[in-house]
Coordinates of N, CA and C in Angstrom, one line a residue:
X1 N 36.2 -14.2 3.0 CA 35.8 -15.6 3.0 C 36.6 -16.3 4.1
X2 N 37.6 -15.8 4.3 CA 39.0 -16.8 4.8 C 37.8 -16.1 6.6
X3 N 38.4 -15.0 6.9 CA 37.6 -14.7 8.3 C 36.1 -15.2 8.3
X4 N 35.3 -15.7 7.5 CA 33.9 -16.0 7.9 C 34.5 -18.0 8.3
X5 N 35.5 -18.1 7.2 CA 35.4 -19.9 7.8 C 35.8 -20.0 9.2
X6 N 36.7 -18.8 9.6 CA 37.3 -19.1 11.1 C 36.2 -18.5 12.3
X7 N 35.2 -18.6 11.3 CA 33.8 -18.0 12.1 C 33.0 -19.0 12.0
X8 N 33.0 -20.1 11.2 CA 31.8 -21.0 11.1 C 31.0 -21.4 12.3
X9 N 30.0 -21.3 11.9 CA 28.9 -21.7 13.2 C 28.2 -21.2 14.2
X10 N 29.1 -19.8 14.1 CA 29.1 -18.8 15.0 C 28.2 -17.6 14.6
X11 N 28.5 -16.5 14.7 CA 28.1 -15.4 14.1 C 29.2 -14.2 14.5
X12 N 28.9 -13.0 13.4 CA 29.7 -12.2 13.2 C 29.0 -10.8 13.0
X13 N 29.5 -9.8 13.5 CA 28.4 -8.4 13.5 C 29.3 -7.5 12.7
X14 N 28.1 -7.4 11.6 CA 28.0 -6.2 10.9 C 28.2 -5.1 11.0
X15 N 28.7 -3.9 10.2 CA 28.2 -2.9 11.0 C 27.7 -2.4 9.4
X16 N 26.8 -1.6 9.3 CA 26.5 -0.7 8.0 C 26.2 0.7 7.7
X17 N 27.1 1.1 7.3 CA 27.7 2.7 7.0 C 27.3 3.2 5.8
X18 N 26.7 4.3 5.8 CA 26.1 5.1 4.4 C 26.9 6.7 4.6
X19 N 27.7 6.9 3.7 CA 28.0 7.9 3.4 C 29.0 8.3 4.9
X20 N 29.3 7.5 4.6 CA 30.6 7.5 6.4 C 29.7 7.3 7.8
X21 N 28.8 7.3 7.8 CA 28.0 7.8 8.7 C 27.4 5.9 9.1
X22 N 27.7 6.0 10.7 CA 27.6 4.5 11.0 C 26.3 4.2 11.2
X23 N 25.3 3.7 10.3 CA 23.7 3.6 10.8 C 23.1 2.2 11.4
X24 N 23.8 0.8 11.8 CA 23.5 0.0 12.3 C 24.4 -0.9 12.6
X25 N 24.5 -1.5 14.1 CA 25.1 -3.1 13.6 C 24.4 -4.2 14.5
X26 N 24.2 -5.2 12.9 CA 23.9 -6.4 13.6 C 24.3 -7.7 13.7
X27 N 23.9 -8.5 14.3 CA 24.6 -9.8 14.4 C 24.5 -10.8 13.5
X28 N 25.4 -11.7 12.8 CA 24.6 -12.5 11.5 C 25.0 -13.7 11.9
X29 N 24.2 -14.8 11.9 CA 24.9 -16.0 12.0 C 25.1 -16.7 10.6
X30 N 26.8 -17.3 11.0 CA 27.9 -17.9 10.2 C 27.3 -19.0 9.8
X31 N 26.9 -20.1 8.6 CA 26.9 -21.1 8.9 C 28.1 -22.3 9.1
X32 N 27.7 -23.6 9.1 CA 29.0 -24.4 9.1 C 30.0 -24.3 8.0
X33 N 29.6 -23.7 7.0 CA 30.1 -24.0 5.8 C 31.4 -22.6 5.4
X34 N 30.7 -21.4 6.7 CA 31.4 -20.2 6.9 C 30.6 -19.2 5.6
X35 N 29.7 -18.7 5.4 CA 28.8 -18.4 4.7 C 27.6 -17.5 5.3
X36 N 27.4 -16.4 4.5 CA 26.2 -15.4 5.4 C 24.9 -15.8 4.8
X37 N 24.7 -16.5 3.5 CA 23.5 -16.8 3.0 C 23.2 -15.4 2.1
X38 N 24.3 -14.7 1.6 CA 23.8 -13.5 0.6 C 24.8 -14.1 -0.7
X39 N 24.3 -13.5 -1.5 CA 25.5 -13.5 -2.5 C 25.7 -12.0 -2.5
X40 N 26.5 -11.9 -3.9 CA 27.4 -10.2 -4.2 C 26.5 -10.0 -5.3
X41 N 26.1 -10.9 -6.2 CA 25.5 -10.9 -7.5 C 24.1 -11.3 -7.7
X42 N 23.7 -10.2 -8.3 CA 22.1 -10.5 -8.6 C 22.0 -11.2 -10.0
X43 N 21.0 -12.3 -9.3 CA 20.3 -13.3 -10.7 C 19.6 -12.7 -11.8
X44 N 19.3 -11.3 -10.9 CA 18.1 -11.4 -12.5 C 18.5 -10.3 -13.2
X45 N 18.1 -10.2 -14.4 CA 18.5 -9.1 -15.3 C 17.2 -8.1 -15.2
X46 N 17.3 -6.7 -15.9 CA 16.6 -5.8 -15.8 C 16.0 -5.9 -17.5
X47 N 15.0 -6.0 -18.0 CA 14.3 -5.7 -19.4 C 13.5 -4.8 -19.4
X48 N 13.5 -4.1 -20.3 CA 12.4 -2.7 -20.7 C 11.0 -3.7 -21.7
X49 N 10.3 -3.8 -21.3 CA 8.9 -4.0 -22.3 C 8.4 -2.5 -23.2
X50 N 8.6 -2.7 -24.7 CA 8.3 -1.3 -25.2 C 7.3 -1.6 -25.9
X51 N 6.2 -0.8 -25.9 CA 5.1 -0.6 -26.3 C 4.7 0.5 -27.5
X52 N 3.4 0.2 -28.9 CA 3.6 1.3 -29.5 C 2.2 2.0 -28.7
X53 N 2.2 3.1 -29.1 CA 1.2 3.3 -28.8 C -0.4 3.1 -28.6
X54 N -0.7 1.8 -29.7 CA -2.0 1.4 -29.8 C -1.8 0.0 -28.6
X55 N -0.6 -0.6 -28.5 CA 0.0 -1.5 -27.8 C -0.3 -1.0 -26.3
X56 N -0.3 -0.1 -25.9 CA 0.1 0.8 -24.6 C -1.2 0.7 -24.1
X57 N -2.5 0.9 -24.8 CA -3.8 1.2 -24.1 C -4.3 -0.3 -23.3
X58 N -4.2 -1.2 -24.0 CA -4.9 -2.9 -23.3 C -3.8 -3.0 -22.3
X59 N -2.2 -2.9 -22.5 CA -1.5 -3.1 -21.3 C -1.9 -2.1 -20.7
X60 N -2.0 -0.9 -20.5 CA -2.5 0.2 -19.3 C -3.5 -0.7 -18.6
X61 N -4.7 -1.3 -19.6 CA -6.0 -1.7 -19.1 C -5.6 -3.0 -18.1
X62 N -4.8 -4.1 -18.6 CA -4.2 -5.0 -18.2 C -3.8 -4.6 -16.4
X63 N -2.9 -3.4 -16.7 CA -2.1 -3.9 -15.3 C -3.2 -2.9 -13.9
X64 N -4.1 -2.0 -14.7 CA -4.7 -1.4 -13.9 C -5.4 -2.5 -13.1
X65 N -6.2 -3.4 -14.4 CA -7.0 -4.3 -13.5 C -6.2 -5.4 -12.6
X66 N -5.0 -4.9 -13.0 CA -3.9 -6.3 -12.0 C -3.9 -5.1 -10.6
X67 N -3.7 -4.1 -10.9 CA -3.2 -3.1 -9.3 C -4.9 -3.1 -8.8
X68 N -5.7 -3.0 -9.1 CA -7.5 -2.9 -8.7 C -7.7 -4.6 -8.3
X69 N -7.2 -5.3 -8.8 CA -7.6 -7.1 -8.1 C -6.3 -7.1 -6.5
X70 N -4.8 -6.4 -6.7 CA -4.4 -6.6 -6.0 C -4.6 -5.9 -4.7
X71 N -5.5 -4.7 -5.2 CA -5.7 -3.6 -3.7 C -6.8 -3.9 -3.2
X72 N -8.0 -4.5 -3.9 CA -9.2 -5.4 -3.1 C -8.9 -6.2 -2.4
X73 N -7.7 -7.1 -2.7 CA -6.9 -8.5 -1.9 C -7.0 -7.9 -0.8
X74 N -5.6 -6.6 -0.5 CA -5.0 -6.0 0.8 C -6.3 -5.4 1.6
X75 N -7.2 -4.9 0.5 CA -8.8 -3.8 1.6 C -9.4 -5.2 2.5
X76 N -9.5 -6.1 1.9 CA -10.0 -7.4 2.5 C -9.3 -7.8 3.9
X77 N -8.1 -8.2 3.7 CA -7.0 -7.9 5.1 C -7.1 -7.2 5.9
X78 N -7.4 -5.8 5.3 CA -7.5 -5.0 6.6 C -8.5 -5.1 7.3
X79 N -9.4 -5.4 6.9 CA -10.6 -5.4 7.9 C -11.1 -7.0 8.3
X80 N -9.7 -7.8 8.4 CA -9.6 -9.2 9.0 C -8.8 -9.1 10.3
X81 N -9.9 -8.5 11.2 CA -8.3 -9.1 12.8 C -7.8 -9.6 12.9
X82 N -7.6 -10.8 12.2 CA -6.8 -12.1 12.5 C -5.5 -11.5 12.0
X83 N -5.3 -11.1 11.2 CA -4.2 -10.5 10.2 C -3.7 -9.5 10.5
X84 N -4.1 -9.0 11.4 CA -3.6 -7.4 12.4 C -3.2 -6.3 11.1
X85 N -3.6 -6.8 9.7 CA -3.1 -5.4 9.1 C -3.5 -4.2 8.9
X86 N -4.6 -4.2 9.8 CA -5.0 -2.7 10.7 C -4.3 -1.7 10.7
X87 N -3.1 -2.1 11.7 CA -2.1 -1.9 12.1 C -1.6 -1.1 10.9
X88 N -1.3 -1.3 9.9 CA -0.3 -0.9 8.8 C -1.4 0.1 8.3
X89 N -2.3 0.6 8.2 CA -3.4 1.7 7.6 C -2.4 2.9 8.0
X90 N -2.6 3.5 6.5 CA -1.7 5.1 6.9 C -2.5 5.9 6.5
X91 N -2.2 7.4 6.9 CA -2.6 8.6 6.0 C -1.9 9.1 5.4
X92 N -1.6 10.8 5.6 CA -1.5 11.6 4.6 C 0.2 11.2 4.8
X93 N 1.0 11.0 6.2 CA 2.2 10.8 6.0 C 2.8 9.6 5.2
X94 N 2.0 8.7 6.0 CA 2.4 7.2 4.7 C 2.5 7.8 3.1
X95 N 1.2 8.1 2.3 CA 1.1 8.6 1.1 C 2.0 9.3 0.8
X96 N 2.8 10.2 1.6 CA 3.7 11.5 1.3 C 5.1 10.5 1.1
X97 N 5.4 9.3 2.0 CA 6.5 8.7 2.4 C 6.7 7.6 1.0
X98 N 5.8 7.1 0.3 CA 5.8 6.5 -0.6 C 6.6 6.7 -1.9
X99 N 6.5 8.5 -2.0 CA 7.3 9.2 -3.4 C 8.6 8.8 -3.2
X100 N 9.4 8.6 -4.0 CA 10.8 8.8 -3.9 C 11.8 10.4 -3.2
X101 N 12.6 10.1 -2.7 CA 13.4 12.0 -2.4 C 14.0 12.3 -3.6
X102 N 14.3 11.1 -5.1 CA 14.7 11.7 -6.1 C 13.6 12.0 -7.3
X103 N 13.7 12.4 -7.9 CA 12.6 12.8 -9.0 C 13.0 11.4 -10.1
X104 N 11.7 10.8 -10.0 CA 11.7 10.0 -11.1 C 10.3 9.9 -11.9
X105 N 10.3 10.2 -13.1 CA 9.2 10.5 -13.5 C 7.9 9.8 -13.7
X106 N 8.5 8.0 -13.7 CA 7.3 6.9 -14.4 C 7.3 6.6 -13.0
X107 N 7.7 6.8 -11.7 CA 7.9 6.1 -10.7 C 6.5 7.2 -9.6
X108 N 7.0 8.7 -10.0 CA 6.1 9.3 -9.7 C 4.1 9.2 -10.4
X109 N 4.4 9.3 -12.0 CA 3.7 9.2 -11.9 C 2.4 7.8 -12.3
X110 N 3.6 6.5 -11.5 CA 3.0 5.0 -11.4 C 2.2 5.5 -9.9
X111 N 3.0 6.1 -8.8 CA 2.4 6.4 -7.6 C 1.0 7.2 -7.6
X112 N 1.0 8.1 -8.4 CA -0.4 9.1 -8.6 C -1.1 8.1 -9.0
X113 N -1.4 7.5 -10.0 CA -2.5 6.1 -10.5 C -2.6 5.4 -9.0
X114 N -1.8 4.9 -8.9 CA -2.1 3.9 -7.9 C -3.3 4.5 -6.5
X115 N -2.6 6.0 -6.3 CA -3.4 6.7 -5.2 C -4.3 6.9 -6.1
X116 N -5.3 7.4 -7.2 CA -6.2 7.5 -8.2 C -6.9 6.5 -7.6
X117 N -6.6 4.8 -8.1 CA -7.0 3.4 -8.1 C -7.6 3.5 -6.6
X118 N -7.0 3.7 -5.3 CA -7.2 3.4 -4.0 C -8.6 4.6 -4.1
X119 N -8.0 5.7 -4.2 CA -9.5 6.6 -3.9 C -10.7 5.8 -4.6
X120 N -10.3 5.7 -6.1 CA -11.7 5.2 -6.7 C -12.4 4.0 -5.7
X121 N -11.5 2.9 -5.5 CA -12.1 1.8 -4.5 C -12.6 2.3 -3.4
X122 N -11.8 3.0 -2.8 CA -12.6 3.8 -1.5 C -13.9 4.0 -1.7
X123 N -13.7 4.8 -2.7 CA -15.4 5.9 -3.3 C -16.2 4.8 -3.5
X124 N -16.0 3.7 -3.9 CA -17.4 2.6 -4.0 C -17.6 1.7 -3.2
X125 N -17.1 2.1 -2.0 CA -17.3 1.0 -0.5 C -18.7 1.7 -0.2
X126 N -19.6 0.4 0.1 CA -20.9 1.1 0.5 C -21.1 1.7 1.8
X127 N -20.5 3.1 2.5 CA -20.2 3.6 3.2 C -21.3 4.8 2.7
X128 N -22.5 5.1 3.7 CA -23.5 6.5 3.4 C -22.4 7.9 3.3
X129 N -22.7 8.7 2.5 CA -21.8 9.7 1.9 C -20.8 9.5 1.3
X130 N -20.7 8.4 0.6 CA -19.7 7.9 -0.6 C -20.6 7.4 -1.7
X131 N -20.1 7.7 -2.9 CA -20.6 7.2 -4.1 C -21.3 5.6 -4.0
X132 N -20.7 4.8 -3.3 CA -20.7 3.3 -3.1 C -22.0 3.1 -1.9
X133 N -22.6 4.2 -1.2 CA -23.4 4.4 -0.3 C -24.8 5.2 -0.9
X134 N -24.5 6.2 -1.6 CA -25.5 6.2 -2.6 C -26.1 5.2 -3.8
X135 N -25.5 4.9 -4.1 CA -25.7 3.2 -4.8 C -26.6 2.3 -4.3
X136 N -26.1 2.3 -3.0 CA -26.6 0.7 -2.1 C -28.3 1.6 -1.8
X137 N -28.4 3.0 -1.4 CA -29.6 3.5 -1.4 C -30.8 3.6 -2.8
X138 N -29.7 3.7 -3.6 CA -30.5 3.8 -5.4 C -31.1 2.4 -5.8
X139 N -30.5 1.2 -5.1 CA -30.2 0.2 -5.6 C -31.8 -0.7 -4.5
X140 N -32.1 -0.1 -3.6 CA -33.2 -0.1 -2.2 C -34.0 0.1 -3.2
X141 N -34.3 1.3 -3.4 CA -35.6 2.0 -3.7 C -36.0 1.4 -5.2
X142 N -34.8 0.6 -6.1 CA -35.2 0.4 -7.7 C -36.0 -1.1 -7.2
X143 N -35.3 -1.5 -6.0 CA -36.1 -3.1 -5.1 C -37.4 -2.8 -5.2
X144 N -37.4 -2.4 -3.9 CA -38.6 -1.9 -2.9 C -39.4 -1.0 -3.9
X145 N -39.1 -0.2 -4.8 CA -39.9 0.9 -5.1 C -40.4 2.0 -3.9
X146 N -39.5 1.7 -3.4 CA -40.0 3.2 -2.2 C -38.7 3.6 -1.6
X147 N -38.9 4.9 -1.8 CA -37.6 6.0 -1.4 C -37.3 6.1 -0.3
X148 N -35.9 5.7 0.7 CA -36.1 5.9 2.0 C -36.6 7.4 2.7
X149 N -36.9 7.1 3.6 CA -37.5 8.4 4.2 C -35.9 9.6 4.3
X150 N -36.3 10.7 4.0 CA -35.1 12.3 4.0 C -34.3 11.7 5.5
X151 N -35.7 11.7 6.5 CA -34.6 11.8 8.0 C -33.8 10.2 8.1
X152 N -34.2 9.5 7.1 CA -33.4 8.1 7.2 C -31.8 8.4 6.8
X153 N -32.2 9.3 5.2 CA -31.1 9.6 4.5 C -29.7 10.5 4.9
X154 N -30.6 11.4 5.8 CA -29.8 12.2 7.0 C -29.1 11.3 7.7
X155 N -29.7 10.6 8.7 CA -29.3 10.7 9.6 C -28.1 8.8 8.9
X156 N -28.1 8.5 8.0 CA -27.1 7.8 7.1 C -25.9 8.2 7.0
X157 N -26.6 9.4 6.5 CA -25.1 10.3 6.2 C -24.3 10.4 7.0
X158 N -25.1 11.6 8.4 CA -24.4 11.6 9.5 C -23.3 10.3 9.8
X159 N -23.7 9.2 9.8 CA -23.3 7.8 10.1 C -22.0 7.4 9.2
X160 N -22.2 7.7 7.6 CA -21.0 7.6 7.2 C -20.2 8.8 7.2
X161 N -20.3 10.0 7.5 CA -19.4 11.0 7.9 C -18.9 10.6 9.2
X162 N -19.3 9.7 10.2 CA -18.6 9.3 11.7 C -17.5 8.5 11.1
X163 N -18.1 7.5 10.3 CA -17.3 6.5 9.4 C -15.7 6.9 9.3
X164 N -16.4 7.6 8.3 CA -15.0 8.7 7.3 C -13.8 9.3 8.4
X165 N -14.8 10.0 9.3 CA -13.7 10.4 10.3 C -13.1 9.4 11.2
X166 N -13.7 8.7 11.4 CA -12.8 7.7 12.4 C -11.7 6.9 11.8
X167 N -12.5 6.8 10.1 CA -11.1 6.1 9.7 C -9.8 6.9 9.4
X168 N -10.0 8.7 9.4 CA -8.9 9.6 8.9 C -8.6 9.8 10.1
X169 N -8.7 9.6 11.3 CA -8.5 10.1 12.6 C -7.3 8.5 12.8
X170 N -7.6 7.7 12.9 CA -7.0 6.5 12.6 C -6.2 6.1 12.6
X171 N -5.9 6.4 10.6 CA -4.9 5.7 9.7 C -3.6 7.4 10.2
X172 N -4.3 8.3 10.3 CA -3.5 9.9 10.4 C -2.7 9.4 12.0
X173 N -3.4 8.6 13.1 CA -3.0 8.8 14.0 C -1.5 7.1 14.2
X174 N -1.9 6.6 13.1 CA -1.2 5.3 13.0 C 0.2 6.1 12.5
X175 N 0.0 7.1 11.2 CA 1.5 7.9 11.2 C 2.5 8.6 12.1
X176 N 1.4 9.4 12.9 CA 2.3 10.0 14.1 C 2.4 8.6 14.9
X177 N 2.1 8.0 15.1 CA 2.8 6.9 16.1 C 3.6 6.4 15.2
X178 N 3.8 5.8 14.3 CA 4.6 5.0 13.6 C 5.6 5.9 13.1
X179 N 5.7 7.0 12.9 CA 7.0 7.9 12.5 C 7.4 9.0 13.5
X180 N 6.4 9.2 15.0 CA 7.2 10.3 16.1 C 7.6 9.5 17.0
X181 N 6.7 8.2 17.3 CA 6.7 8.0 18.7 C 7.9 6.9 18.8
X182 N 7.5 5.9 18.2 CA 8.1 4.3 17.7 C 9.7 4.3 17.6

């Protein structure tokens, strides 16, 4: 504290070391008061919510429909240019990068649901060769009363199979740049 006041106003570089090993330094600015703007101590406390098991099923239902309202939010974003969160679309390495390197069990398997929750929404985007693209066709013909024509249906498919690939070609090609090149 005494060296940050004979620093006020200024700034002062960090350096931060994990396991001896020097991994960054940066510059922080002091304020007048000689202060970094962190504290040492965290405000909040940690609480366990325990559930019995008849308890456990409406909260499962509860937070699923809270993680399904909040990943339609993010699907919405992405496909807003304004928002550039394009950009942030991953594949199989993002997914892989998400697990923890230590084994934790409710952490892992909160992760598996969540990937569950994303495929399901995927699967009902009305995209031809997804569940959500058969629908939008089932959903024509219960209208109209008339079946699109086979080579319409084909050549649909074809179209959401371009889909599919452009978006795995993509979000796969956003990992190797975001974790070889960058």
């Amino acid at each position: 504290q005494q060296y940050l006041k004979t620093r006020a106003g200024g700034e002062v570089t960090l350096t931060v070391k994990r396991e001896g090993d020097r991994l960054l330094q940066i510059a922080v600015p002091v304020s007048d008061q000689g202060k970094l703007g962190v504290i040492a101590r965290n405000p909040y406390t940690l609480r366990t919510q325990e559930y019995t098991f008849w308890q456990s099923i409406p909260a499962g239902i509860r937070r699923t429909g809270s993680v399904i309202a909040n990943y339609w939010e993010q699907l919405k974003l992405i496909v807003q240019p304004k928002t550039q969160m394009y950009e942030e679309l991953g594949g199989f390495i993002a997914i892989g990068s998400i697990f923890p390197s230590a084994w934790n069990w409710q952490d892992f398997w909160s992760k598996c649901a969540f990937i569950s929750i994303i495929l399901a929404i995927m699967n009902i985007l009305p995209i031809p060769g997804l569940d959500g693209g058969h629908a939008i066709f089932t959903l024509w013909e219960m209208i109209t009363g008339r079946k699109p024509s086979d080579r319409f249906l084909e050549a649909a498919q074809y179209v959401g199979l371009a889909i599919i690939l452009v978006l795995l070609v993509y979000a796969n090609g956003n990992d190797i740049y975001r974790f070889f090149i960058k």
